[in-house]
PDB file of C-alpha atoms and ligand atoms in Angstrom:
ATOM      1  CA  MET A   1     -33.429 -23.291  -0.711  1.00 60.00           C
ATOM      2  CA  ALA A   2     -35.550 -22.352   2.336  1.00 72.00           C
ATOM      3  CA  THR A   3     -39.404 -21.807   2.323  1.00 89.00           C
ATOM      4  CA  ILE A   4     -40.597 -18.193   1.311  1.00 96.00           C
ATOM      5  CA  ARG A   5     -42.851 -16.570   3.594  1.00 97.00           C
ATOM      6  CA  LEU A   6     -45.070 -13.787   3.580  1.00 98.00           C
ATOM      7  CA  GLY A   7     -42.981 -10.448   3.916  1.00 98.00           C
ATOM      8  CA  ASP A   8     -39.704 -12.241   2.647  1.00 98.00           C
ATOM      9  CA  LYS A   9     -37.586 -10.543  -0.192  1.00 98.00           C
ATOM     10  CA  ALA A  10     -38.582 -12.696  -3.518  1.00 98.00           C
ATOM     11  CA  PRO A  11     -35.462 -14.229  -4.321  1.00 98.00           C
ATOM     12  CA  ASP A  12     -33.710 -12.539  -7.592  1.00 98.00           C
ATOM     13  CA  PHE A  13     -32.589 -14.550 -10.682  1.00 98.00           C
ATOM     14  CA  THR A  14     -31.268 -14.593 -14.183  1.00 98.00           C
ATOM     15  CA  ALA A  15     -32.943 -17.238 -16.340  1.00 98.00           C
ATOM     16  CA  GLU A  16     -33.665 -18.351 -19.772  1.00 98.00           C
ATOM     17  CA  SER A  17     -37.088 -18.060 -20.957  1.00 98.00           C
ATOM     18  CA  SER A  18     -39.629 -18.488 -24.239  1.00 98.00           C
ATOM     19  CA  MET A  19     -38.943 -14.652 -24.450  1.00 98.00           C
ATOM     20  CA  GLY A  20     -34.956 -14.679 -24.091  1.00 98.00           C
ATOM     21  CA  THR A  21     -32.838 -14.345 -20.766  1.00 98.00           C
ATOM     22  CA  ILE A  22     -34.984 -12.627 -18.391  1.00 98.00           C
ATOM     23  CA  ASN A  23     -33.946 -10.859 -14.524  1.00 98.00           C
ATOM     24  CA  LEU A  24     -36.601 -10.896 -12.153  1.00 98.00           C
ATOM     25  CA  TYR A  25     -36.242  -7.727 -10.687  1.00 98.00           C
ATOM     26  CA  ASP A  26     -35.654  -5.770 -13.945  1.00 98.00           C
ATOM     27  CA  TYR A  27     -38.367  -7.723 -15.733  1.00 98.00           C
ATOM     28  CA  LEU A  28     -40.437  -6.312 -12.763  1.00 98.00           C
ATOM     29  CA  GLY A  29     -39.328  -2.910 -12.471  1.00 98.00           C
ATOM     30  CA  ASP A  30     -41.593  -0.931 -10.439  1.00 98.00           C
ATOM     31  CA  SER A  31     -44.686  -2.871 -11.131  1.00 98.00           C
ATOM     32  CA  TRP A  32     -46.088  -5.976  -9.112  1.00 98.00           C
ATOM     33  CA  GLY A  33     -45.765  -9.511 -10.373  1.00 98.00           C
ATOM     34  CA  ILE A  34     -47.307 -13.096 -10.560  1.00 98.00           C
ATOM     35  CA  LEU A  35     -44.883 -15.617 -10.809  1.00 98.00           C
ATOM     36  CA  PHE A  36     -46.336 -19.062 -11.157  1.00 98.00           C
ATOM     37  CA  SER A  37     -44.912 -22.491 -11.792  1.00 98.00           C
ATOM     38  CA  HIS A  38     -46.482 -25.500 -14.219  1.00 97.00           C
ATOM     39  CA  PRO A  39     -45.297 -28.902 -14.322  1.00 97.00           C
ATOM     40  CA  ALA A  40     -44.606 -29.524 -17.551  1.00 97.00           C
ATOM     41  CA  ASP A  41     -44.893 -28.133 -21.264  1.00 98.00           C
ATOM     42  CA  PHE A  42     -47.263 -30.205 -23.559  1.00 98.00           C
ATOM     43  CA  THR A  43     -49.839 -30.935 -20.524  1.00 98.00           C
ATOM     44  CA  PRO A  44     -53.407 -30.721 -20.365  1.00 98.00           C
ATOM     45  CA  VAL A  45     -54.436 -28.646 -17.512  1.00 98.00           C
ATOM     46  CA  CYS A  46     -51.174 -26.391 -18.056  1.00 98.00           C
ATOM     47  CA  THR A  47     -52.129 -25.918 -21.439  1.00 98.00           C
ATOM     48  CA  THR A  48     -55.610 -24.452 -20.046  1.00 98.00           C
ATOM     49  CA  GLU A  49     -53.961 -22.278 -17.587  1.00 98.00           C
ATOM     50  CA  LEU A  50     -51.686 -20.539 -19.957  1.00 98.00           C
ATOM     51  CA  GLY A  51     -54.388 -19.801 -22.032  1.00 98.00           C
ATOM     52  CA  THR A  52     -56.259 -18.432 -19.263  1.00 98.00           C
ATOM     53  CA  ALA A  53     -53.707 -16.419 -18.163  1.00 98.00           C
ATOM     54  CA  ALA A  54     -52.845 -15.223 -21.659  1.00 98.00           C
ATOM     55  CA  LYS A  55     -56.592 -13.954 -21.832  1.00 98.00           C
ATOM     56  CA  PHE A  56     -56.554 -12.139 -18.694  1.00 98.00           C
ATOM     57  CA  LYS A  57     -53.396 -10.273 -19.305  1.00 97.00           C
ATOM     58  CA  ASP A  58     -55.625  -7.079 -19.940  1.00 98.00           C
ATOM     59  CA  GLU A  59     -57.052  -7.791 -16.346  1.00 98.00           C
ATOM     60  CA  PHE A  60     -52.856  -7.985 -14.729  1.00 98.00           C
ATOM     61  CA  ASP A  61     -52.040  -5.126 -16.979  1.00 98.00           C
ATOM     62  CA  LYS A  62     -54.942  -2.841 -15.460  1.00 98.00           C
ATOM     63  CA  ARG A  63     -53.508  -3.772 -12.005  1.00 98.00           C
ATOM     64  CA  ASN A  64     -49.983  -3.059 -13.187  1.00 98.00           C
ATOM     65  CA  VAL A  65     -49.005  -6.710 -12.630  1.00 98.00           C
ATOM     66  CA  LYS A  66     -46.524  -8.452 -14.770  1.00 98.00           C
ATOM     67  CA  MET A  67     -47.070 -12.025 -15.320  1.00 98.00           C
ATOM     68  CA  LEU A  68     -44.067 -14.706 -15.136  1.00 98.00           C
ATOM     69  CA  ALA A  69     -44.714 -18.207 -15.535  1.00 98.00           C
ATOM     70  CA  LEU A  70     -42.493 -21.134 -15.429  1.00 98.00           C
ATOM     71  CA  SER A  71     -41.651 -24.939 -16.197  1.00 98.00           C
ATOM     72  CA  VAL A  72     -38.781 -27.005 -16.005  1.00 97.00           C
ATOM     73  CA  ASP A  73     -38.457 -27.618 -19.676  1.00 98.00           C
ATOM     74  CA  GLY A  74     -36.331 -26.050 -22.036  1.00 98.00           C
ATOM     75  CA  ALA A  75     -36.947 -22.404 -24.345  1.00 98.00           C
ATOM     76  CA  ALA A  76     -37.450 -24.525 -27.542  1.00 98.00           C
ATOM     77  CA  SER A  77     -39.848 -26.805 -25.817  1.00 98.00           C
ATOM     78  CA  HIS A  78     -42.054 -23.858 -24.486  1.00 98.00           C
ATOM     79  CA  VAL A  79     -41.952 -21.937 -28.072  1.00 98.00           C
ATOM     80  CA  GLU A  80     -43.583 -25.086 -29.560  1.00 98.00           C
ATOM     81  CA  TRP A  81     -46.010 -25.510 -26.836  1.00 98.00           C
ATOM     82  CA  ILE A  82     -47.146 -21.842 -27.029  1.00 98.00           C
ATOM     83  CA  LYS A  83     -47.866 -22.504 -30.514  1.00 98.00           C
ATOM     84  CA  ASP A  84     -50.447 -25.410 -29.385  1.00 98.00           C
ATOM     85  CA  ILE A  85     -51.775 -22.906 -26.473  1.00 98.00           C
ATOM     86  CA  ASN A  86     -52.603 -20.239 -28.644  1.00 98.00           C
ATOM     87  CA  GLU A  87     -54.325 -22.609 -31.023  1.00 98.00           C
ATOM     88  CA  VAL A  88     -56.324 -24.720 -28.847  1.00 97.00           C
ATOM     89  CA  GLN A  89     -57.104 -21.726 -26.338  1.00 96.00           C
ATOM     90  CA  GLN A  90     -57.726 -19.159 -29.289  1.00 97.00           C
ATOM     91  CA  THR A  91     -55.098 -16.364 -27.715  1.00 98.00           C
ATOM     92  CA  THR A  92     -51.644 -15.186 -27.872  1.00 98.00           C
ATOM     93  CA  VAL A  93     -49.640 -16.394 -25.008  1.00 98.00           C
ATOM     94  CA  ASN A  94     -47.967 -12.785 -24.309  1.00 95.00           C
ATOM     95  CA  PHE A  95     -45.718 -13.133 -21.333  1.00 98.00           C
ATOM     96  CA  PRO A  96     -42.743 -15.331 -20.675  1.00 98.00           C
ATOM     97  CA  ILE A  97     -42.467 -18.656 -19.585  1.00 98.00           C
ATOM     98  CA  ILE A  98     -39.248 -19.579 -17.711  1.00 98.00           C
ATOM     99  CA  ALA A  99     -37.038 -22.330 -18.941  1.00 98.00           C
ATOM    100  CA  ASP A 100     -35.986 -23.904 -15.639  1.00 98.00           C
ATOM    101  CA  GLU A 101     -34.174 -27.152 -17.134  1.00 98.00           C
ATOM    102  CA  ASP A 102     -31.536 -26.709 -14.240  1.00 97.00           C
ATOM    103  CA  LYS A 103     -34.055 -26.181 -11.720  1.00 97.00           C
ATOM    104  CA  LYS A 104     -32.227 -23.316 -10.272  1.00 97.00           C
ATOM    105  CA  VAL A 105     -35.515 -20.842  -9.939  1.00 98.00           C
ATOM    106  CA  SER A 106     -37.755 -23.740  -8.909  1.00 98.00           C
ATOM    107  CA  ASP A 107     -35.400 -24.694  -6.130  1.00 97.00           C
ATOM    108  CA  LEU A 108     -34.857 -21.199  -5.074  1.00 97.00           C
ATOM    109  CA  TYR A 109     -38.785 -20.987  -4.809  1.00 98.00           C
ATOM    110  CA  ASP A 110     -39.513 -24.595  -3.298  1.00 97.00           C
ATOM    111  CA  MET A 111     -41.692 -25.365  -6.209  1.00 98.00           C
ATOM    112  CA  ILE A 112     -40.635 -29.197  -6.154  1.00 97.00           C
ATOM    113  CA  HIS A 113     -42.272 -30.937  -3.275  1.00 97.00           C
ATOM    114  CA  PRO A 114     -40.543 -34.524  -3.545  1.00 96.00           C
ATOM    115  CA  ASN A 115     -43.535 -36.382  -1.794  1.00 97.00           C
ATOM    116  CA  ALA A 116     -45.904 -35.057  -4.633  1.00 97.00           C
ATOM    117  CA  ASP A 117     -43.014 -35.677  -7.772  1.00 95.00           C
ATOM    118  CA  ASN A 118     -39.370 -35.517  -7.699  1.00 95.00           C
ATOM    119  CA  ASN A 119     -38.892 -33.967 -10.931  1.00 94.00           C
ATOM    120  CA  LEU A 120     -42.145 -31.886 -11.717  1.00 96.00           C
ATOM    121  CA  THR A 121     -42.966 -28.302  -9.818  1.00 97.00           C
ATOM    122  CA  VAL A 122     -46.172 -28.455  -8.280  1.00 97.00           C
ATOM    123  CA  ARG A 123     -48.524 -25.632  -9.162  1.00 98.00           C
ATOM    124  CA  SER A 124     -46.861 -22.327  -7.135  1.00 98.00           C
ATOM    125  CA  VAL A 125     -47.948 -18.952  -7.176  1.00 98.00           C
ATOM    126  CA  PHE A 126     -46.000 -15.731  -5.706  1.00 98.00           C
ATOM    127  CA  ILE A 127     -47.364 -12.565  -6.191  1.00 98.00           C
ATOM    128  CA  ILE A 128     -44.750  -9.792  -5.735  1.00 98.00           C
ATOM    129  CA  ALA A 129     -45.185  -6.270  -4.562  1.00 98.00           C
ATOM    130  CA  PRO A 130     -43.418  -3.151  -6.214  1.00 98.00           C
ATOM    131  CA  ASP A 131     -40.351  -3.411  -3.349  1.00 98.00           C
ATOM    132  CA  LYS A 132     -40.241  -7.222  -3.991  1.00 98.00           C
ATOM    133  CA  THR A 133     -41.564  -8.533  -0.802  1.00 98.00           C
ATOM    134  CA  VAL A 134     -44.045 -11.759  -1.279  1.00 98.00           C
ATOM    135  CA  LYS A 135     -47.378 -10.700  -0.287  1.00 98.00           C
ATOM    136  CA  LEU A 136     -49.019 -13.850  -1.367  1.00 98.00           C
ATOM    137  CA  THR A 137     -48.114 -17.371  -2.115  1.00 98.00           C
ATOM    138  CA  LEU A 138     -50.611 -20.531  -3.020  1.00 98.00           C
ATOM    139  CA  THR A 139     -49.903 -23.958  -3.781  1.00 98.00           C
ATOM    140  CA  TYR A 140     -51.802 -26.010  -5.630  1.00 98.00           C
ATOM    141  CA  PRO A 141     -51.322 -29.927  -6.871  1.00 98.00           C
ATOM    142  CA  ALA A 142     -50.685 -30.700 -10.695  1.00 97.00           C
ATOM    143  CA  SER A 143     -54.440 -32.210 -10.920  1.00 97.00           C
ATOM    144  CA  THR A 144     -55.842 -28.770 -10.091  1.00 98.00           C
ATOM    145  CA  GLY A 145     -55.845 -26.246 -12.169  1.00 98.00           C
ATOM    146  CA  ARG A 146     -55.789 -22.372 -10.826  1.00 98.00           C
ATOM    147  CA  ASN A 147     -58.905 -20.189 -10.933  1.00 98.00           C
ATOM    148  CA  PHE A 148     -57.543 -16.942 -12.479  1.00 98.00           C
ATOM    149  CA  TYR A 149     -60.567 -14.706 -11.428  1.00 98.00           C
ATOM    150  CA  GLU A 150     -59.594 -15.704  -7.753  1.00 98.00           C
ATOM    151  CA  LEU A 151     -55.787 -14.340  -8.507  1.00 98.00           C
ATOM    152  CA  LEU A 152     -57.573 -11.286  -9.804  1.00 98.00           C
ATOM    153  CA  ARG A 153     -59.798 -10.921  -7.048  1.00 98.00           C
ATOM    154  CA  VAL A 154     -56.490 -11.411  -4.301  1.00 98.00           C
ATOM    155  CA  ILE A 155     -54.553  -8.666  -6.127  1.00 98.00           C
ATOM    156  CA  ASP A 156     -57.473  -6.236  -5.673  1.00 98.00           C
ATOM    157  CA  SER A 157     -57.258  -7.442  -2.151  1.00 98.00           C
ATOM    158  CA  LEU A 158     -53.589  -7.102  -1.522  1.00 98.00           C
ATOM    159  CA  GLN A 159     -53.291  -3.742  -3.598  1.00 98.00           C
ATOM    160  CA  LEU A 160     -56.141  -1.889  -1.545  1.00 98.00           C
ATOM    161  CA  THR A 161     -55.059  -3.089   2.031  1.00 98.00           C
ATOM    162  CA  ALA A 162     -51.739  -2.213   0.662  1.00 97.00           C
ATOM    163  CA  TYR A 163     -52.872   1.715   0.389  1.00 96.00           C
ATOM    164  CA  HIS A 164     -55.837   1.940   2.975  1.00 96.00           C
ATOM    165  CA  LYS A 165     -56.067   0.976   6.222  1.00 96.00           C
ATOM    166  CA  VAL A 166     -58.294  -1.866   5.856  1.00 98.00           C
ATOM    167  CA  ALA A 167     -58.799  -5.272   5.346  1.00 98.00           C
ATOM    168  CA  THR A 168     -61.095  -7.440   3.142  1.00 98.00           C
ATOM    169  CA  PRO A 169     -63.766 -10.098   4.253  1.00 98.00           C
ATOM    170  CA  ALA A 170     -64.620 -13.514   3.042  1.00 98.00           C
ATOM    171  CA  ASN A 171     -65.521 -14.015  -0.755  1.00 98.00           C
ATOM    172  CA  TRP A 172     -64.771  -9.859  -0.945  1.00 98.00           C
ATOM    173  CA  GLU A 173     -65.123  -8.785  -4.514  1.00 98.00           C
ATOM    174  CA  HIS A 174     -63.808  -5.092  -5.756  1.00 97.00           C
ATOM    175  CA  GLY A 175     -66.871  -2.282  -5.041  1.00 97.00           C
ATOM    176  CA  GLN A 176     -67.922  -4.430  -1.890  1.00 98.00           C
ATOM    177  CA  ASP A 177     -67.841  -2.857   1.698  1.00 98.00           C
ATOM    178  CA  VAL A 178     -64.533  -3.454   3.643  1.00 98.00           C
ATOM    179  CA  VAL A 179     -63.271  -4.194   6.858  1.00 98.00           C
ATOM    180  CA  VAL A 180     -61.392  -1.117   9.153  1.00 98.00           C
ATOM    181  CA  SER A 181     -58.059  -2.066  10.112  1.00 97.00           C
ATOM    182  CA  PRO A 182     -58.264  -3.437  13.828  1.00 94.00           C
ATOM    183  CA  ALA A 183     -55.411  -1.401  14.643  1.00 94.00           C
ATOM    184  CA  ILE A 184     -57.683   1.808  13.944  1.00 96.00           C
ATOM    185  CA  SER A 185     -60.391   3.137  16.731  1.00 96.00           C
ATOM    186  CA  THR A 186     -64.000   3.727  15.965  1.00 95.00           C
ATOM    187  CA  GLU A 187     -63.435   7.220  16.412  1.00 95.00           C
ATOM    188  CA  ASP A 188     -60.819   7.584  14.335  1.00 96.00           C
ATOM    189  CA  ALA A 189     -62.259   5.436  11.677  1.00 96.00           C
ATOM    190  CA  LYS A 190     -64.979   8.145  11.328  1.00 95.00           C
ATOM    191  CA  THR A 191     -62.578  10.839  10.516  1.00 96.00           C
ATOM    192  CA  MET A 192     -60.551   8.867   8.145  1.00 95.00           C
ATOM    193  CA  PHE A 193     -63.322   7.213   6.079  1.00 96.00           C
ATOM    194  CA  GLU A 194     -65.747   9.845   4.836  1.00 93.00           C
ATOM    195  CA  ARG A 195     -68.415   7.731   3.314  1.00 95.00           C
ATOM    196  CA  GLY A 196     -69.128   6.241   6.844  1.00 97.00           C
ATOM    197  CA  VAL A 197     -68.173   3.302   9.436  1.00 98.00           C
ATOM    198  CA  LYS A 198     -70.759   0.906  10.532  1.00 97.00           C
ATOM    199  CA  GLU A 199     -69.932  -0.793  13.727  1.00 96.00           C
ATOM    200  CA  VAL A 200     -71.389  -4.105  13.706  1.00 97.00           C
ATOM    201  CA  LYS A 201     -69.318  -4.720  16.674  1.00 97.00           C
ATOM    202  CA  PRO A 202     -66.742  -3.199  18.444  1.00 95.00           C
ATOM    203  CA  TYR A 203     -63.872  -5.444  16.611  1.00 96.00           C
ATOM    204  CA  LEU A 204     -66.268  -5.491  13.038  1.00 97.00           C
ATOM    205  CA  ARG A 205     -66.597  -2.296  11.927  1.00 98.00           C
ATOM    206  CA  MET A 206     -67.698  -2.114   7.868  1.00 98.00           C
ATOM    207  CA  THR A 207     -66.902   0.918   5.655  1.00 98.00           C
ATOM    208  CA  PRO A 208     -67.377   1.352   1.617  1.00 98.00           C
ATOM    209  CA  ASP A 209     -64.657   0.307  -0.289  1.00 97.00           C
ATOM    210  CA  PRO A 210     -62.594   3.421  -0.761  1.00 95.00           C
ATOM    211  CA  THR A 211     -61.740   2.696  -4.197  1.00 94.00           C
ATOM    212  CA  ALA A 212     -65.112   2.252  -5.844  1.00 93.00           C
TER     213      ALA A 212
HETATM  214  C1  LIG B   1     -51.136 -31.233 -16.435  1.00 71.79           C
HETATM  215  O1  LIG B   1     -51.061 -29.901 -16.630  1.00 71.79           O
HETATM  216  O2  LIG B   1     -52.322 -31.878 -17.138  1.00 71.79           O
HETATM  217  C2  LIG B   1     -50.593 -32.324 -15.758  1.00 71.79           C
HETATM  218  C3  LIG B   1     -49.351 -32.018 -15.449  1.00 71.79           C
HETATM  219  C4  LIG B   1     -48.791 -32.794 -14.845  1.00 71.79           C
HETATM  220  C5  LIG B   1     -49.387 -33.850 -13.948  1.00 71.79           C
HETATM  221  C6  LIG B   1     -50.847 -33.703 -13.976  1.00 71.79           C
HETATM  222  C7  LIG B   1     -51.281 -33.072 -15.034  1.00 71.79           C
END
Protein backbone atom coordinates (compact mmCIF):
# COMPACT_ATOMS: atom_id res chain seq x y z
CA MET A 1 0.00 0.00 0.00
CA ALA A 2 1.34 3.42 -0.97
CA THR A 3 0.04 6.86 -0.23
CA ILE A 4 -2.23 8.03 -3.05
CA ARG A 5 -1.20 11.43 -4.33
CA LEU A 6 -2.97 13.94 -6.53
CA GLY A 7 -2.64 12.99 -10.18
CA ASP A 8 -2.17 9.28 -9.42
CA LYS A 9 -4.47 6.73 -11.08
CA ALA A 10 -7.12 5.66 -8.58
CA PRO A 11 -6.42 1.98 -7.86
CA ASP A 12 -9.17 -0.20 -9.33
CA PHE A 13 -10.82 -2.89 -7.21
CA THR A 14 -13.75 -5.27 -7.10
CA ALA A 15 -15.53 -5.56 -3.76
CA GLU A 16 -18.81 -6.56 -2.11
CA SER A 17 -21.19 -3.76 -1.21
CA SER A 18 -24.65 -3.10 0.15
CA MET A 19 -25.81 -3.26 -3.49
CA GLY A 20 -23.88 -6.35 -4.61
CA THR A 21 -20.46 -6.79 -6.16
CA ILE A 22 -18.95 -3.56 -7.50
CA ASN A 23 -15.98 -2.87 -9.72
CA LEU A 24 -14.81 0.70 -9.21
CA TYR A 25 -13.99 1.52 -12.82
CA ASP A 26 -17.18 -0.12 -14.18
CA TYR A 27 -19.25 1.65 -11.54
CA LEU A 28 -17.77 5.07 -12.37
CA GLY A 29 -17.87 4.65 -16.16
CA ASP A 30 -17.32 8.12 -17.63
CA SER A 31 -18.52 9.92 -14.50
CA TRP A 32 -16.60 11.66 -11.78
CA GLY A 33 -16.51 9.73 -8.51
CA ILE A 34 -16.33 10.36 -4.78
CA LEU A 35 -15.10 7.51 -2.61
CA PHE A 36 -15.47 8.15 1.11
CA SER A 37 -14.74 5.92 4.08
CA HIS A 38 -16.58 5.60 7.40
CA PRO A 39 -15.03 4.13 10.53
CA ALA A 40 -17.83 1.68 11.34
CA ASP A 41 -21.52 0.80 10.97
CA PHE A 42 -24.04 1.80 13.66
CA THR A 43 -21.97 4.76 14.83
CA PRO A 44 -23.46 8.21 15.35
CA VAL A 45 -21.36 10.55 13.22
CA CYS A 46 -21.28 8.08 10.30
CA THR A 47 -25.08 7.79 10.49
CA THR A 48 -25.43 11.57 10.08
CA GLU A 49 -22.86 11.65 7.26
CA LEU A 50 -24.48 8.90 5.20
CA GLY A 51 -27.94 10.40 5.66
CA THR A 52 -26.58 13.77 4.56
CA ALA A 53 -24.83 12.20 1.57
CA ALA A 54 -28.14 10.58 0.52
CA LYS A 55 -29.94 13.92 0.79
CA PHE A 56 -27.23 15.53 -1.39
CA LYS A 57 -27.41 12.83 -4.10
CA ASP A 58 -29.33 15.08 -6.53
CA GLU A 59 -26.56 17.69 -6.22
CA PHE A 60 -23.86 15.07 -6.90
CA ASP A 61 -25.93 13.76 -9.86
CA LYS A 62 -26.17 17.30 -11.30
CA ARG A 63 -22.38 17.41 -11.28
CA ASN A 64 -22.11 13.91 -12.83
CA VAL A 65 -20.47 12.52 -9.67
CA LYS A 66 -21.16 8.96 -8.50
CA MET A 67 -20.96 8.34 -4.76
CA LEU A 68 -19.36 5.27 -3.21
CA ALA A 69 -19.05 4.86 0.56
CA LEU A 70 -17.02 2.28 2.49
CA SER A 71 -16.83 0.79 5.93
CA VAL A 72 -15.01 -2.27 7.24
CA ASP A 73 -18.22 -4.03 8.30
CA GLY A 74 -20.01 -6.63 6.17
CA ALA A 75 -22.75 -6.22 3.56
CA ALA A 76 -25.51 -7.69 5.78
CA SER A 77 -24.57 -5.22 8.52
CA HIS A 78 -24.63 -2.35 6.00
CA VAL A 79 -28.13 -3.33 4.85
CA GLU A 80 -29.40 -3.32 8.48
CA TRP A 81 -27.63 -0.03 9.24
CA ILE A 82 -29.07 1.62 6.12
CA LYS A 83 -32.58 0.96 7.54
CA ASP A 84 -31.59 2.96 10.64
CA ILE A 85 -30.00 5.75 8.58
CA ASN A 86 -33.12 6.05 6.42
CA GLU A 87 -35.29 6.17 9.52
CA VAL A 88 -33.36 8.67 11.62
CA GLN A 89 -32.23 10.87 8.75
CA GLN A 90 -35.56 10.62 6.90
CA THR A 91 -33.93 9.77 3.61
CA THR A 92 -33.10 6.82 1.38
CA VAL A 93 -29.46 5.79 1.06
CA ASN A 94 -29.32 5.42 -2.69
CA PHE A 95 -25.68 4.60 -3.42
CA PRO A 96 -23.51 1.59 -2.50
CA ILE A 97 -21.50 1.15 0.68
CA ILE A 98 -18.49 -1.14 0.17
CA ALA A 99 -18.30 -3.99 2.70
CA ASP A 100 -14.56 -4.00 3.30
CA GLU A 101 -14.38 -6.72 5.95
CA ASP A 102 -10.97 -7.93 4.76
CA LYS A 103 -9.76 -4.29 4.59
CA LYS A 104 -8.54 -4.84 1.02
CA VAL A 105 -9.83 -1.50 -0.26
CA SER A 106 -8.95 0.34 2.97
CA ASP A 107 -5.36 -0.87 2.61
CA LEU A 108 -5.26 -0.07 -1.11
CA TYR A 109 -6.33 3.52 -0.37
CA ASP A 110 -4.39 3.85 2.93
CA MET A 111 -7.60 4.55 4.85
CA ILE A 112 -6.43 2.95 8.10
CA HIS A 113 -4.06 5.15 10.07
CA PRO A 114 -2.75 2.89 12.86
CA ASN A 115 -1.73 5.74 15.14
CA ALA A 116 -5.36 6.90 15.08
CA ASP A 117 -6.98 3.44 15.14
CA ASN A 118 -5.60 0.03 14.20
CA ASN A 119 -8.85 -1.46 12.94
CA LEU A 120 -11.17 1.29 11.73
CA THR A 121 -10.73 3.65 8.81
CA VAL A 122 -10.37 7.36 9.21
CA ARG A 123 -12.79 9.56 7.24
CA SER A 124 -11.04 9.61 3.86
CA VAL A 125 -12.33 11.31 0.72
CA PHE A 126 -11.02 10.68 -2.81
CA ILE A 127 -12.45 12.62 -5.74
CA ILE A 128 -11.76 10.82 -9.00
CA ALA A 129 -11.99 12.40 -12.48
CA PRO A 130 -13.47 10.59 -15.51
CA ASP A 131 -9.90 9.65 -16.61
CA LYS A 132 -9.59 7.89 -13.20
CA THR A 133 -6.95 10.24 -11.83
CA VAL A 134 -7.27 11.37 -8.23
CA LYS A 135 -8.07 15.08 -8.10
CA LEU A 136 -8.55 15.61 -4.37
CA THR A 137 -7.86 13.79 -1.12
CA LEU A 138 -9.11 14.73 2.34
CA THR A 139 -8.60 13.02 5.69
CA TYR A 140 -10.75 13.70 8.74
CA PRO A 141 -10.59 11.95 12.10
CA ALA A 142 -13.45 9.70 13.25
CA SER A 143 -14.62 12.39 15.67
CA THR A 144 -15.26 15.03 12.97
CA GLY A 145 -18.07 14.66 10.45
CA ARG A 146 -17.44 16.03 6.97
CA ASN A 147 -19.07 19.11 5.45
CA PHE A 148 -20.96 18.01 2.34
CA TYR A 149 -21.43 21.61 1.20
CA GLU A 150 -17.63 21.82 1.06
CA LEU A 151 -17.45 18.61 -0.98
CA LEU A 152 -19.87 20.08 -3.55
CA ARG A 153 -17.95 23.36 -3.54
CA VAL A 154 -14.64 21.65 -4.18
CA ILE A 155 -16.18 19.53 -6.97
CA ASP A 156 -17.42 22.77 -8.59
CA SER A 157 -13.86 24.09 -8.44
CA LEU A 158 -12.27 20.86 -9.71
CA GLN A 159 -14.66 20.66 -12.65
CA LEU A 160 -14.35 24.36 -13.52
CA THR A 161 -10.55 24.31 -13.42
CA ALA A 162 -10.40 21.03 -15.38
CA TYR A 163 -12.15 22.64 -18.34
CA HIS A 164 -11.10 26.34 -18.15
CA LYS A 165 -7.72 28.03 -17.67
CA VAL A 166 -8.65 29.44 -14.28
CA ALA A 167 -8.16 28.77 -10.57
CA THR A 168 -10.56 29.51 -7.71
CA PRO A 169 -9.68 31.86 -4.83
CA ALA A 170 -10.23 31.34 -1.10
CA ASN A 171 -13.82 30.56 -0.12
CA TRP A 172 -14.89 30.68 -3.79
CA GLU A 173 -18.34 29.44 -4.65
CA HIS A 174 -19.91 28.81 -8.04
CA GLY A 175 -20.74 32.12 -9.77
CA GLN A 176 -18.09 34.21 -8.04
CA ASP A 177 -15.10 35.71 -9.86
CA VAL A 178 -12.18 33.38 -10.52
CA VAL A 179 -8.42 33.80 -10.90
CA VAL A 180 -6.84 33.67 -14.36
CA SER A 181 -4.30 30.84 -14.52
CA PRO A 182 -0.77 32.20 -13.88
CA ALA A 183 0.37 30.48 -17.10
CA ILE A 184 -1.74 32.90 -19.21
CA SER A 185 -0.41 36.40 -20.00
CA THR A 186 -2.78 39.27 -19.22
CA GLU A 187 -2.84 40.11 -22.94
CA ASP A 188 -3.92 36.56 -23.87
CA ALA A 189 -6.37 36.47 -20.97
CA LYS A 190 -8.15 39.55 -22.32
CA THR A 191 -8.76 37.71 -25.61
CA MET A 192 -9.66 34.42 -23.91
CA PHE A 193 -12.11 35.81 -21.33
CA GLU A 194 -14.58 37.98 -23.23
CA ARG A 195 -16.35 39.13 -20.09
CA GLY A 196 -13.30 41.02 -18.97
CA VAL A 197 -10.12 40.68 -16.95
CA LYS A 198 -9.28 42.87 -13.98
CA GLU A 199 -5.56 43.11 -13.22
CA VAL A 200 -5.27 43.59 -9.44
CA LYS A 201 -1.52 42.81 -9.63
CA PRO A 202 0.43 41.47 -12.61
CA TYR A 203 0.17 38.01 -10.97
CA LEU A 204 -3.44 38.37 -9.74
CA ARG A 205 -5.97 38.73 -12.53
CA MET A 206 -9.69 38.17 -11.93
CA THR A 207 -12.42 37.28 -14.41
CA PRO A 208 -16.10 36.33 -14.03
CA ASP A 209 -16.84 32.62 -13.57
CA PRO A 210 -16.98 31.45 -17.22
CA THR A 211 -19.74 28.93 -16.36
CA ALA A 212 -22.07 31.32 -14.52
C1 LIG B 1 -18.96 7.91 14.73
O1 LIG B 1 -19.28 7.74 13.55
O2 LIG B 1 -19.68 8.52 15.50
C2 LIG B 1 -17.66 7.39 15.24
C3 LIG B 1 -17.11 6.25 14.71
C4 LIG B 1 -15.92 5.77 15.23
C5 LIG B 1 -15.29 6.45 16.24
C6 LIG B 1 -15.84 7.62 16.75
C7 LIG B 1 -17.03 8.09 16.25
